PDB file of C-alpha atoms in Angstrom:
ATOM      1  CA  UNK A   1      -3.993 -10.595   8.421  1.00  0.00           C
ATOM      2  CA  UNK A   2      -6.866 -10.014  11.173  1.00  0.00           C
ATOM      3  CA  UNK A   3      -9.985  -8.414  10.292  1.00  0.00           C
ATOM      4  CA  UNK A   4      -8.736  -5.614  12.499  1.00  0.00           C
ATOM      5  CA  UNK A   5      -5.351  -5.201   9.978  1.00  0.00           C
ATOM      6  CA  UNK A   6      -7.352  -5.503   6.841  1.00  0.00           C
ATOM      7  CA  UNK A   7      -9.917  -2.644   7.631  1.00  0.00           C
ATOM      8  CA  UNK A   8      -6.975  -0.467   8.872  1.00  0.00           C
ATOM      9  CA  UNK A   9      -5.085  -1.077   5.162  1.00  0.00           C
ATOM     10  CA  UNK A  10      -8.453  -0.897   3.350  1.00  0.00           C
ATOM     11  CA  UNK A  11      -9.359   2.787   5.242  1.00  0.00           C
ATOM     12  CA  UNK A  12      -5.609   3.728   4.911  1.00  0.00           C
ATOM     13  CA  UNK A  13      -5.505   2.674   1.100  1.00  0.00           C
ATOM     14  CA  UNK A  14      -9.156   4.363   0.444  1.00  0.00           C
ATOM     15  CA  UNK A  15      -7.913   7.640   2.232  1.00  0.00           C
ATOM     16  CA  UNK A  16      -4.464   7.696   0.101  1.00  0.00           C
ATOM     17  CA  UNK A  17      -6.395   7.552  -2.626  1.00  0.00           C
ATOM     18  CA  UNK A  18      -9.116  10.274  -2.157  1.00  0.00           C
ATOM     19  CA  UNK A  19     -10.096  12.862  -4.636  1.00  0.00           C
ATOM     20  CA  UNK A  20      -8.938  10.955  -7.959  1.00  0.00           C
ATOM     21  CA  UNK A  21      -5.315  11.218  -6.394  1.00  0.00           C
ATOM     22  CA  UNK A  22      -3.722   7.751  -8.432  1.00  0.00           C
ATOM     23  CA  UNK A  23       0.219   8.198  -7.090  1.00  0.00           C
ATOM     24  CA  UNK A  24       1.511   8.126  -3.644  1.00  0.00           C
ATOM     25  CA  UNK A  25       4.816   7.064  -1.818  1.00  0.00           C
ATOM     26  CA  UNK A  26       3.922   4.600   0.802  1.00  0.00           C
ATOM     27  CA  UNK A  27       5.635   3.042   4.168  1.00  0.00           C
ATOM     28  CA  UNK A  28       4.145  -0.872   3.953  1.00  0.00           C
ATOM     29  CA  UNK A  29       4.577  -3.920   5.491  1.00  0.00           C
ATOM     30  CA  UNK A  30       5.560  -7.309   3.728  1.00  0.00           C
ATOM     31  CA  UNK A  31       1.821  -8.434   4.896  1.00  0.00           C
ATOM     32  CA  UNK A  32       0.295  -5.054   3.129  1.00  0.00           C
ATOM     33  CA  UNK A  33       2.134  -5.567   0.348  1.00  0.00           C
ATOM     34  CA  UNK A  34       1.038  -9.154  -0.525  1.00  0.00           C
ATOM     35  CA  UNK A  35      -2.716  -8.070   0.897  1.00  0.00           C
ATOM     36  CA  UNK A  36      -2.338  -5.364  -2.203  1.00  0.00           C
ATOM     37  CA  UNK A  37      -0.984  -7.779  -4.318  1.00  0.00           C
ATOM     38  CA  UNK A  38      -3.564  -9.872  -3.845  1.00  0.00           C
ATOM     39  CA  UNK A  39      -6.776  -7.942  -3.775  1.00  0.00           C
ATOM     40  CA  UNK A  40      -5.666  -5.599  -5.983  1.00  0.00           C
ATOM     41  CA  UNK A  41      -3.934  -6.364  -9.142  1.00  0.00           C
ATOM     42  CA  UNK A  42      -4.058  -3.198 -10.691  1.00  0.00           C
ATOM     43  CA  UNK A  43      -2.217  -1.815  -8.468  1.00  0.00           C
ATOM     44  CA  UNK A  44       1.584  -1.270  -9.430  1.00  0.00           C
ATOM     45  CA  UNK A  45       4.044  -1.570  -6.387  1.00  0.00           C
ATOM     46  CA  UNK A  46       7.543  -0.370  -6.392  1.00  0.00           C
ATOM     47  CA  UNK A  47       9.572  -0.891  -4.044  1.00  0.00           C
ATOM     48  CA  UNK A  48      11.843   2.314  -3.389  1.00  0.00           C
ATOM     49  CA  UNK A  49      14.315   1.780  -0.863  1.00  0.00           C
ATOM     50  CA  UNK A  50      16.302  -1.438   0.520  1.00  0.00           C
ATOM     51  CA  UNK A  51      16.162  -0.107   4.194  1.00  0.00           C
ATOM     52  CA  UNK A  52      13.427  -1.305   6.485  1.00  0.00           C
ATOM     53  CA  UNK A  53      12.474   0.720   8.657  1.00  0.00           C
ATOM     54  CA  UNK A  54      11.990   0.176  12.540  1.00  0.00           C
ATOM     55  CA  UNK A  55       8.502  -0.543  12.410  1.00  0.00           C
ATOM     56  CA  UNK A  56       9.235  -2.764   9.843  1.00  0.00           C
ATOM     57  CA  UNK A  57       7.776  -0.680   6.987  1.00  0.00           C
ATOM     58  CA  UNK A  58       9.193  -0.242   3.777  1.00  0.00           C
ATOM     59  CA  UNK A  59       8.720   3.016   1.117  1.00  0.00           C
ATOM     60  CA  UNK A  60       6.827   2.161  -2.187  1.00  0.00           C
ATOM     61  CA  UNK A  61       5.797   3.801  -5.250  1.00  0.00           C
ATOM     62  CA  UNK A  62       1.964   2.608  -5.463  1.00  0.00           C
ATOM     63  CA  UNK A  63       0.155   3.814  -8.611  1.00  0.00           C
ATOM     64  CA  UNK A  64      -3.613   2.870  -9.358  1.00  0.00           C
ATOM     65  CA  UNK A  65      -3.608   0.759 -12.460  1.00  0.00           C
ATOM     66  CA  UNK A  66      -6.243   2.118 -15.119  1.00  0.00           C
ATOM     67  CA  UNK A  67      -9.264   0.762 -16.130  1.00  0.00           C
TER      68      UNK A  67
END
């Protein structure tokens, strides 16, 4: 991922997750995905739907892991 890609997931991710929200239903890439994976193992992906869509965005359950 560019610089460019990984502050728009990092802003995205940090907005999804404002005021102590810790579930959401999210459209992500294959490259978000393994950025999440990677940077953030806490982080529980599920993914909820076999359909891509045309952007090339999938739907997945992301819950916050807890500390």
């Amino acid at each position: 991922m560019t610089i460019d890609e990984i502050r728009n997931i990092e802003t995205f991710l940090s907005e999804s997750f404002e005021d102590g929200v810790c579930y959401r239903e999210l459209r992500l890439s294959d490259d978000e995905v393994e950025y999440i994976k990677e940077n953030y193992p806490r982080i529980s992906l599920k993914k909820e739907s076999i359909n891509v869509e045309s952007d090339g965005k999938s739907w997945f359950k992301v819950r916050l892991g807890i500390i």
